[in-house]
């Protein structure tokens, strides 16, 4: 990845936070690397070098600045935009695949050889997959050191290190300080400047809760996200209450719960995990859920350049695309939501989730039928919260668990079988084009469902659901062409951010709190 020195230096000289996460500044006179907005005195041009990733700066021998904490920046929005090998690899590394399956597992999921993956990542990011995963392990370790009272040896293995010695050496190299001293510095009052990074500013939480700050680029239209999730919340799985979104997470090593509360410059996350090795993937999935790595200024500049869209963008800056913590769950939601209201879809999903829990099938179905229409606020450690069923569990459910036509039930089972056998990949490393192609091959799935899943499950930023009733209604109210082909032609100027245009048109139409239905012209084999 080529970095323009003059442009990067101007960003550093102006301390522009919009560039945090885009690149990192290595200061040769001090041996540290910083984020562009670091408040320290701007170094001379002769004393700086710029790197496309924190791992590349570490590989060059720089340690992280303990003042600006460059490892706590939002991720590069480039990984959300790019659907190529590098973008897919970065999303998988962020989800902890290298820690769980090693570089061979990463290469296998990407469909390339290990040598090819290493060469491309090194060329583009200045570091290979091992170094990139190592940088993430160091950040995970720092979070656990500063926010828990776990023994350092337990933290080492929870963060993904192979040994305590490797853990100690890595943290000394990355942060320039021993782990036990990093813990002392991270306690309130112990850090230079007194800011206890890695923690939310909320009150006390139950024992075992890990508090994490999820930074983002301003502005963030948090109200839009919470409204979207609230109206679609499945009782027993998730809830929105008092400005906080809560839900169950299904993670590689177990389950967990999270409470996400948006703030001025970060989203506070309160996590409870059955296995601490799941911290990195839990954080990555929460970031994807709230679209926290997006560059809202770049998105709004493109959409706001459309004269008919300018007022909409100015009225609500920083609108994000709601993501998903589980691609399979999102795909099931999309299929269940075909041709039914949001309220009805929530009831069907609640019934499926309740039926999938352990216990007598008859009792489970009775409980499912009694699920309330509105979500009940639940604390993040409430044992009543349940996880969404995985593909294997959904395939085991009886017909009575699905309150829907037989054709749609068959679609859900075909989807679950395809995900279970690997035909369809809905995880962070999935190929967006291939996903749409394979979804369309399933009976009962049309262009609307495939596009919706690509937009929310894989984070495709350039999906226009031109046939959606809400999108057409929003386009008409905004003065845009409301016909499918005409709107598609007009929205070509919104590339590569048409997903954000879709969400904004939903908001204009009031679809976040109204009945949204897939148009009959988009159905396939229904």
PDB file of C-alpha atoms in Angstrom, residues 43-235:
ATOM      1  CA  UNK A  43       8.312  15.557  14.779  1.00  0.00           C
ATOM      2  CA  UNK A  44      10.431  16.942  11.955  1.00  0.00           C
ATOM      3  CA  UNK A  45       9.790  15.445   8.506  1.00  0.00           C
ATOM      4  CA  UNK A  46      13.293  13.991   8.471  1.00  0.00           C
ATOM      5  CA  UNK A  47      12.473  11.987  11.619  1.00  0.00           C
ATOM      6  CA  UNK A  48       9.276  10.232  10.532  1.00  0.00           C
ATOM      7  CA  UNK A  49       8.275   7.232   8.465  1.00  0.00           C
ATOM      8  CA  UNK A  50       4.723   6.123   7.691  1.00  0.00           C
ATOM      9  CA  UNK A  51       3.355   2.575   7.862  1.00  0.00           C
ATOM     10  CA  UNK A  52       0.045   1.085   6.665  1.00  0.00           C
ATOM     11  CA  UNK A  53      -0.421  -1.062   9.787  1.00  0.00           C
ATOM     12  CA  UNK A  54       0.631  -1.204  13.419  1.00  0.00           C
ATOM     13  CA  UNK A  55       2.239  -4.560  12.695  1.00  0.00           C
ATOM     14  CA  UNK A  56       4.443  -2.978  10.014  1.00  0.00           C
ATOM     15  CA  UNK A  57       5.592  -0.298  12.477  1.00  0.00           C
ATOM     16  CA  UNK A  58       6.349  -2.965  15.077  1.00  0.00           C
ATOM     17  CA  UNK A  59       8.212  -5.012  12.496  1.00  0.00           C
ATOM     18  CA  UNK A  60      10.367  -1.947  11.775  1.00  0.00           C
ATOM     19  CA  UNK A  61      11.377  -1.820  15.450  1.00  0.00           C
ATOM     20  CA  UNK A  62       9.033   0.862  16.818  1.00  0.00           C
ATOM     21  CA  UNK A  63       7.092   0.518  20.067  1.00  0.00           C
ATOM     22  CA  UNK A  64       3.585   1.884  20.672  1.00  0.00           C
ATOM     23  CA  UNK A  65       3.251   5.388  22.095  1.00  0.00           C
ATOM     24  CA  UNK A  66       1.799   5.155  25.589  1.00  0.00           C
ATOM     25  CA  UNK A  67       0.323   8.631  25.281  1.00  0.00           C
ATOM     26  CA  UNK A  68      -1.826   8.362  22.146  1.00  0.00           C
ATOM     27  CA  UNK A  69      -2.247   4.552  22.243  1.00  0.00           C
ATOM     28  CA  UNK A  70      -2.181   3.867  18.477  1.00  0.00           C
ATOM     29  CA  UNK A  71      -3.383   0.287  19.017  1.00  0.00           C
ATOM     30  CA  UNK A  72      -6.710   1.654  20.329  1.00  0.00           C
ATOM     31  CA  UNK A  73      -7.677   3.451  17.100  1.00  0.00           C
ATOM     32  CA  UNK A  74     -10.619   2.474  14.907  1.00  0.00           C
ATOM     33  CA  UNK A  75      -9.707  -0.084  12.265  1.00  0.00           C
ATOM     34  CA  UNK A  76      -8.943   1.046   8.745  1.00  0.00           C
ATOM     35  CA  UNK A  77     -12.163   1.567   6.745  1.00  0.00           C
ATOM     36  CA  UNK A  78     -10.245   0.132   3.803  1.00  0.00           C
ATOM     37  CA  UNK A  79     -10.898  -3.410   5.095  1.00  0.00           C
ATOM     38  CA  UNK A  80     -14.651  -2.822   5.013  1.00  0.00           C
ATOM     39  CA  UNK A  81     -14.477  -1.409   1.495  1.00  0.00           C
ATOM     40  CA  UNK A  82     -12.135  -3.954  -0.019  1.00  0.00           C
ATOM     41  CA  UNK A  83     -13.514  -7.338  -1.051  1.00  0.00           C
ATOM     42  CA  UNK A  84     -10.154  -8.639  -2.267  1.00  0.00           C
ATOM     43  CA  UNK A  85      -7.726 -11.042  -0.627  1.00  0.00           C
ATOM     44  CA  UNK A  86      -6.274  -8.385   1.691  1.00  0.00           C
ATOM     45  CA  UNK A  87      -9.653  -7.179   2.920  1.00  0.00           C
ATOM     46  CA  UNK A  88     -10.911 -10.716   3.531  1.00  0.00           C
ATOM     47  CA  UNK A  89      -7.658 -11.687   5.267  1.00  0.00           C
ATOM     48  CA  UNK A  90      -7.769  -8.693   7.605  1.00  0.00           C
ATOM     49  CA  UNK A  91     -11.331  -9.458   8.608  1.00  0.00           C
ATOM     50  CA  UNK A  92     -10.400 -13.069   9.351  1.00  0.00           C
ATOM     51  CA  UNK A  93      -7.294 -12.081  11.322  1.00  0.00           C
ATOM     52  CA  UNK A  94      -9.431  -9.641  13.304  1.00  0.00           C
ATOM     53  CA  UNK A  95     -11.805 -12.505  14.100  1.00  0.00           C
ATOM     54  CA  UNK A  96      -8.900 -14.528  15.540  1.00  0.00           C
ATOM     55  CA  UNK A  97      -8.565 -17.169  12.813  1.00  0.00           C
ATOM     56  CA  UNK A  98      -4.748 -17.167  12.900  1.00  0.00           C
ATOM     57  CA  UNK A  99      -4.787 -17.667  16.673  1.00  0.00           C
ATOM     58  CA  UNK A 100      -7.209 -20.586  16.370  1.00  0.00           C
ATOM     59  CA  UNK A 101      -6.131 -22.273  13.142  1.00  0.00           C
ATOM     60  CA  UNK A 102      -2.738 -20.783  12.303  1.00  0.00           C
ATOM     61  CA  UNK A 103      -1.689 -19.423   8.908  1.00  0.00           C
ATOM     62  CA  UNK A 104      -2.666 -22.719   7.190  1.00  0.00           C
ATOM     63  CA  UNK A 105      -6.237 -22.240   8.426  1.00  0.00           C
ATOM     64  CA  UNK A 106      -6.266 -18.640   7.194  1.00  0.00           C
ATOM     65  CA  UNK A 107      -4.966 -19.642   3.764  1.00  0.00           C
ATOM     66  CA  UNK A 108      -7.477 -22.484   3.526  1.00  0.00           C
ATOM     67  CA  UNK A 109     -10.405 -20.166   4.199  1.00  0.00           C
ATOM     68  CA  UNK A 110      -9.136 -17.676   1.651  1.00  0.00           C
ATOM     69  CA  UNK A 111      -8.520 -20.319  -0.998  1.00  0.00           C
ATOM     70  CA  UNK A 112      -4.856 -19.395  -1.514  1.00  0.00           C
ATOM     71  CA  UNK A 113      -1.523 -20.921  -0.559  1.00  0.00           C
ATOM     72  CA  UNK A 114       0.261 -19.763   2.575  1.00  0.00           C
ATOM     73  CA  UNK A 115       3.035 -18.280   0.445  1.00  0.00           C
ATOM     74  CA  UNK A 116       0.569 -16.261  -1.622  1.00  0.00           C
ATOM     75  CA  UNK A 117      -1.194 -14.920   1.463  1.00  0.00           C
ATOM     76  CA  UNK A 118       2.099 -13.927   3.102  1.00  0.00           C
ATOM     77  CA  UNK A 119       3.403 -12.257  -0.057  1.00  0.00           C
ATOM     78  CA  UNK A 120       0.259 -10.208  -0.722  1.00  0.00           C
ATOM     79  CA  UNK A 121      -0.148  -9.060   2.896  1.00  0.00           C
ATOM     80  CA  UNK A 122       3.506  -8.109   3.170  1.00  0.00           C
ATOM     81  CA  UNK A 123       3.363  -6.164  -0.088  1.00  0.00           C
ATOM     82  CA  UNK A 124       0.176  -4.326   0.895  1.00  0.00           C
ATOM     83  CA  UNK A 125       0.538  -3.909   4.653  1.00  0.00           C
ATOM     84  CA  UNK A 126       4.243  -4.249   5.364  1.00  0.00           C
ATOM     85  CA  UNK A 127       3.700  -7.336   7.529  1.00  0.00           C
ATOM     86  CA  UNK A 128       2.626 -10.949   7.072  1.00  0.00           C
ATOM     87  CA  UNK A 129      -0.277 -12.741   8.775  1.00  0.00           C
ATOM     88  CA  UNK A 130       1.796 -13.865  11.779  1.00  0.00           C
ATOM     89  CA  UNK A 131       2.941 -10.299  12.525  1.00  0.00           C
ATOM     90  CA  UNK A 132      -0.568  -8.908  12.040  1.00  0.00           C
ATOM     91  CA  UNK A 133      -2.031 -11.510  14.403  1.00  0.00           C
ATOM     92  CA  UNK A 134       0.758 -10.828  16.882  1.00  0.00           C
ATOM     93  CA  UNK A 135      -0.153  -7.127  16.957  1.00  0.00           C
ATOM     94  CA  UNK A 136      -3.750  -8.058  17.700  1.00  0.00           C
ATOM     95  CA  UNK A 137      -2.692 -10.471  20.466  1.00  0.00           C
ATOM     96  CA  UNK A 138      -0.705  -7.668  22.092  1.00  0.00           C
ATOM     97  CA  UNK A 139      -3.754  -5.393  22.039  1.00  0.00           C
ATOM     98  CA  UNK A 140      -5.987  -8.135  23.495  1.00  0.00           C
ATOM     99  CA  UNK A 141      -3.430  -8.777  26.235  1.00  0.00           C
ATOM    100  CA  UNK A 142      -3.289  -5.082  27.100  1.00  0.00           C
ATOM    101  CA  UNK A 143      -7.074  -4.950  27.457  1.00  0.00           C
ATOM    102  CA  UNK A 144      -7.093  -7.956  29.787  1.00  0.00           C
ATOM    103  CA  UNK A 145      -4.135  -6.626  31.808  1.00  0.00           C
ATOM    104  CA  UNK A 146      -5.781  -3.266  32.387  1.00  0.00           C
ATOM    105  CA  UNK A 147      -9.394  -4.345  32.871  1.00  0.00           C
ATOM    106  CA  UNK A 148      -9.179  -7.612  34.820  1.00  0.00           C
ATOM    107  CA  UNK A 149      -7.371  -9.043  37.836  1.00  0.00           C
ATOM    108  CA  UNK A 150      -6.468 -12.268  36.049  1.00  0.00           C
ATOM    109  CA  UNK A 151      -3.002 -13.682  36.561  1.00  0.00           C
ATOM    110  CA  UNK A 152      -0.616 -12.598  33.831  1.00  0.00           C
ATOM    111  CA  UNK A 153       0.059 -16.227  32.910  1.00  0.00           C
ATOM    112  CA  UNK A 154      -3.682 -16.778  32.339  1.00  0.00           C
ATOM    113  CA  UNK A 155      -3.848 -13.610  30.259  1.00  0.00           C
ATOM    114  CA  UNK A 156      -0.985 -14.809  28.087  1.00  0.00           C
ATOM    115  CA  UNK A 157      -2.867 -17.899  26.954  1.00  0.00           C
ATOM    116  CA  UNK A 158      -6.250 -16.153  26.811  1.00  0.00           C
ATOM    117  CA  UNK A 159      -4.772 -13.582  24.403  1.00  0.00           C
ATOM    118  CA  UNK A 160      -3.491 -16.339  22.133  1.00  0.00           C
ATOM    119  CA  UNK A 161       0.211 -16.477  23.028  1.00  0.00           C
ATOM    120  CA  UNK A 162       1.908 -19.868  22.904  1.00  0.00           C
ATOM    121  CA  UNK A 163       3.957 -19.296  26.062  1.00  0.00           C
ATOM    122  CA  UNK A 164       4.443 -16.827  28.904  1.00  0.00           C
ATOM    123  CA  UNK A 165       7.892 -15.993  27.577  1.00  0.00           C
ATOM    124  CA  UNK A 166       6.471 -15.084  24.173  1.00  0.00           C
ATOM    125  CA  UNK A 167       3.855 -12.958  25.936  1.00  0.00           C
ATOM    126  CA  UNK A 168       6.453 -11.093  27.992  1.00  0.00           C
ATOM    127  CA  UNK A 169       8.799 -10.523  25.049  1.00  0.00           C
ATOM    128  CA  UNK A 170       6.011  -9.292  22.770  1.00  0.00           C
ATOM    129  CA  UNK A 171       4.593  -6.789  25.250  1.00  0.00           C
ATOM    130  CA  UNK A 172       8.036  -5.438  26.061  1.00  0.00           C
ATOM    131  CA  UNK A 173       8.698  -4.965  22.365  1.00  0.00           C
ATOM    132  CA  UNK A 174       5.311  -3.459  21.490  1.00  0.00           C
ATOM    133  CA  UNK A 175       4.791  -1.252  24.546  1.00  0.00           C
ATOM    134  CA  UNK A 176       8.331  -0.863  25.855  1.00  0.00           C
ATOM    135  CA  UNK A 177       7.292  -1.987  29.332  1.00  0.00           C
ATOM    136  CA  UNK A 178       6.918  -5.245  31.253  1.00  0.00           C
ATOM    137  CA  UNK A 179       3.364  -6.625  31.605  1.00  0.00           C
ATOM    138  CA  UNK A 180       3.187  -6.096  35.382  1.00  0.00           C
ATOM    139  CA  UNK A 181       4.223  -2.465  34.945  1.00  0.00           C
ATOM    140  CA  UNK A 182       1.659  -2.062  32.170  1.00  0.00           C
ATOM    141  CA  UNK A 183      -1.005  -3.200  34.635  1.00  0.00           C
ATOM    142  CA  UNK A 184       0.133  -0.638  37.205  1.00  0.00           C
ATOM    143  CA  UNK A 185       0.136   2.101  34.588  1.00  0.00           C
ATOM    144  CA  UNK A 186      -3.342   1.129  33.426  1.00  0.00           C
ATOM    145  CA  UNK A 187      -5.022   1.570  36.795  1.00  0.00           C
ATOM    146  CA  UNK A 188      -6.786   4.900  37.465  1.00  0.00           C
ATOM    147  CA  UNK A 189      -4.189   7.536  38.205  1.00  0.00           C
ATOM    148  CA  UNK A 190      -1.337   5.262  37.165  1.00  0.00           C
ATOM    149  CA  UNK A 191      -1.196   6.163  33.479  1.00  0.00           C
ATOM    150  CA  UNK A 192       0.469   9.342  32.239  1.00  0.00           C
ATOM    151  CA  UNK A 193      -2.385  11.751  31.728  1.00  0.00           C
ATOM    152  CA  UNK A 194      -4.636   9.711  34.018  1.00  0.00           C
ATOM    153  CA  UNK A 195      -6.827   8.231  31.251  1.00  0.00           C
ATOM    154  CA  UNK A 196      -7.537   4.564  31.926  1.00  0.00           C
ATOM    155  CA  UNK A 197      -7.705   3.402  28.309  1.00  0.00           C
ATOM    156  CA  UNK A 198      -9.634   0.271  27.466  1.00  0.00           C
ATOM    157  CA  UNK A 199     -12.436   0.993  29.923  1.00  0.00           C
ATOM    158  CA  UNK A 200     -15.903   2.355  29.593  1.00  0.00           C
ATOM    159  CA  UNK A 201     -16.936   5.295  31.748  1.00  0.00           C
ATOM    160  CA  UNK A 202     -19.982   3.520  33.184  1.00  0.00           C
ATOM    161  CA  UNK A 203     -20.483   2.421  36.766  1.00  0.00           C
ATOM    162  CA  UNK A 204     -19.552  -0.888  38.386  1.00  0.00           C
ATOM    163  CA  UNK A 205     -20.465  -4.108  36.602  1.00  0.00           C
ATOM    164  CA  UNK A 206     -20.820  -7.703  37.792  1.00  0.00           C
ATOM    165  CA  UNK A 207     -17.672  -9.622  38.610  1.00  0.00           C
ATOM    166  CA  UNK A 208     -16.116 -11.220  35.559  1.00  0.00           C
ATOM    167  CA  UNK A 209     -17.193  -8.437  33.216  1.00  0.00           C
ATOM    168  CA  UNK A 210     -14.587  -7.053  30.827  1.00  0.00           C
ATOM    169  CA  UNK A 211     -14.990  -3.417  29.927  1.00  0.00           C
ATOM    170  CA  UNK A 212     -13.727  -2.311  26.542  1.00  0.00           C
ATOM    171  CA  UNK A 213     -13.815   1.022  24.740  1.00  0.00           C
ATOM    172  CA  UNK A 214     -14.604   0.657  21.034  1.00  0.00           C
ATOM    173  CA  UNK A 215     -13.400   3.842  19.321  1.00  0.00           C
ATOM    174  CA  UNK A 216     -14.932   5.205  16.137  1.00  0.00           C
ATOM    175  CA  UNK A 217     -14.555   8.079  13.713  1.00  0.00           C
ATOM    176  CA  UNK A 218     -16.975  10.886  14.391  1.00  0.00           C
ATOM    177  CA  UNK A 219     -19.788  11.487  13.766  1.00  0.00           C
ATOM    178  CA  UNK A 220     -21.781   8.412  14.770  1.00  0.00           C
ATOM    179  CA  UNK A 221     -25.556   8.504  14.439  1.00  0.00           C
ATOM    180  CA  UNK A 222     -26.016   6.160  17.387  1.00  0.00           C
ATOM    181  CA  UNK A 223     -29.750   6.798  17.683  1.00  0.00           C
ATOM    182  CA  UNK A 224     -30.295   5.371  14.223  1.00  0.00           C
ATOM    183  CA  UNK A 225     -28.487   2.153  15.100  1.00  0.00           C
ATOM    184  CA  UNK A 226     -30.339   1.687  18.382  1.00  0.00           C
ATOM    185  CA  UNK A 227     -33.698   2.354  16.697  1.00  0.00           C
ATOM    186  CA  UNK A 228     -32.916  -0.184  13.992  1.00  0.00           C
ATOM    187  CA  UNK A 229     -31.947  -2.891  16.497  1.00  0.00           C
ATOM    188  CA  UNK A 230     -34.793  -2.097  18.907  1.00  0.00           C
ATOM    189  CA  UNK A 231     -37.578  -2.573  16.379  1.00  0.00           C
ATOM    190  CA  UNK A 232     -36.053  -5.899  15.245  1.00  0.00           C
ATOM    191  CA  UNK A 233     -34.940  -7.243  18.641  1.00  0.00           C
ATOM    192  CA  UNK A 234     -35.756 -10.936  19.144  1.00  0.00           C
ATOM    193  CA  UNK A 235     -37.085 -11.489  22.693  1.00  0.00           C
TER     194      UNK A 235
END
